[in-house]
Amino acid sequence: MSGFRHRRHRMANPTRNGRALWGALKRNLPAYVGRRRRHARRSLKPRYFIDPEASAKRMWDLLLTFLVLYTTLVVPYRVCFQVEAGGGFAVIETMMDVAFFIDIVFNFITGLQLPSGEVSYNLRVIVKAYLRGWFTVDFFSTLPFESLAKLFGVGNNAHAALLSAKLLRGLKVLRLFKLARIRRLGKVFANLEDAVYTNQSLISLAKLALTMLFIAHLVACLWYAVGKTDSEESWLISISLDPAGLVSDTDSLQYVRSMYWAIVTMTTIGYGDIVAHSNNERLLNIGVMAVGVSFFGYVIGTISTLVTNLDVAAARYDERMTVVKEYIISRRMPKYIGNKIRHHFEYFYQNRSVFKERRILKRLPSALRNEMIHHVHSKIVSSIKYFVNCPESLISDIVMAMRPFAVLKDEYIYVEHEIAAHVFFIIKGKVQLVKTVRRGKEDTRLATMSVGDHFGELEVYDHDHGNGVRICSAVAKSYSELTFLSREAIQKISVSWPEVTKHFRETAATMASSMWRRVDPSVFDTTKKPVPLVPVFHKSVDITDVVAKTSIMNSKVTPSRPARIAPFMPIDTSPFRPQTIPEESGDVGDQQSSMTEQITIPTPSKQPDLSPVAKLR
């Protein structure tokens, strides 16, 4: 029993008690209306709130992202190199602080995205979540420490001036709190990974490169600051002295040297041209090398993994093609056969995903699954004429069961007397169905198929023509791209869609009536002697027995029923040795090896003609 119970509400009967009905409505109507209003407040965006998915909000976040990048580069440089903004840069940086302050206000009225995917516009929930989250970081990173520092002027005496200078320097150092804005970049990259459908390894490489540059930038600024403030002999003094003994290099040149030292130290190269001279510099050098070793190892390992996974599909494609090539080599196949096999698999994997696509599709709802299949295989869906009036679910089932392949001009798709086990669909090119009816004569063209047509169902579903054996050959008249459905796949699809089998039976009957009109009727004249047949037998079979069986079979063969001669091949037809058709109760492997034991032949009344034996010898 389920834990849920259905509760029945007793409704007043208006025919018996109208007042009771009106009383029930009066009691329930306010609660119902209030419930609807609360639902509307939750589902609809209030007027003065901001939708986090709105395009204007996305543009605002993009603008703040560029401002954050500017802050992470400029603030460490200004603090460590003691360079103040002047002119237009001062105005720009003041406007940046105003923009970040406005963003704090926006965060209090921006809808909160819940883990379920819904957006909450409850003001109490939004304020509580923001105050517990990033409000403190955003507030202190937005405070104008430069303006606060200017409020502390220099005092009248030397002691006050010293305290004011120290406080001013400390307030300027507090500007490094603005680096906390870098946390926005993590959110931006997360949204970028969701919004941009590109290789995820490229985004990861971009994040890693930005992280390396940011850390190197911080180390370079810190290295210069230590050399600048150190009272002892520092690297800055030793490397920048001119002949007069004065430091003459500009700040930009010193930054380049600091960046050079930071990179060679973090990567554990250390050329030794810029070295530490004071104890403070040595301590910083030790810390940078310790961090650099760990970070460099992490970077190398991450880059190796990302480069390997940069194109997972290409890596899996190369792996599978390597297996195919190794198989061809191990079997010592001729070069022309190996090339055909290799080209087949190249085309197959280029048109089919190397991933486990079926496992992914099984976890999708039917509507999304159909949409995905129709997009990925749009060329197949738009090319096949049978799909015009089919439901989307049926098209998806058929497309996922298809297997693509390609053939060159004048290559055979199948030949006469083969087992008919597939139905073919033309995506590109042209195919002709031909039949050999006379030795030395040209093949009779039965039909020409073009893009969108399907063929091969005649022998599969029409028991009067072929009954499971190919009665004609299919040859490509140009480079052709095809897909095929196996008989087993059609049977599985027909369990849910019986119209598929019905369609193939109808098209098989139509094709049979139109194709055989083009064949010379004298070919199927039963009064003429049939073409002698050569049986498929093993060397251990008695030749006299074979001749007897051949004579009897030739006397029983009727040209109008090609399925009867499936295990045999006419002398003047295709050079391919046909396969043996298994009986319903027999096994495929045992059928060919025990053919002589399965056929019981009476003793002939006269001695058989041994002329075919001489030809065989």
Short mmCIF file of C-alpha atoms in Angstrom, two decimals, residues 42-43 111-121:
data_model
loop_
_atom_site.label_atom_id
_atom_site.label_comp_id
_atom_site.label_asym_id
_atom_site.label_seq_id
_atom_site.Cartn_x
_atom_site.Cartn_y
_atom_site.Cartn_z
CA ARG A 42 6.67 33.37 -6.28
CA SER A 43 6.44 32.69 -10.00
CA GLY A 111 16.62 37.19 -8.11
CA LEU A 112 18.27 34.29 -6.32
CA GLN A 113 18.76 31.13 -8.33
CA LEU A 114 17.85 28.09 -6.26
CA PRO A 115 19.51 24.66 -6.67
CA SER A 116 16.31 23.41 -8.29
CA GLY A 117 16.75 25.90 -11.14
CA GLU A 118 13.94 28.21 -10.06
CA VAL A 119 14.47 31.90 -9.33
CA SER A 120 13.30 33.31 -6.01
CA TYR A 121 12.29 36.97 -5.73
#
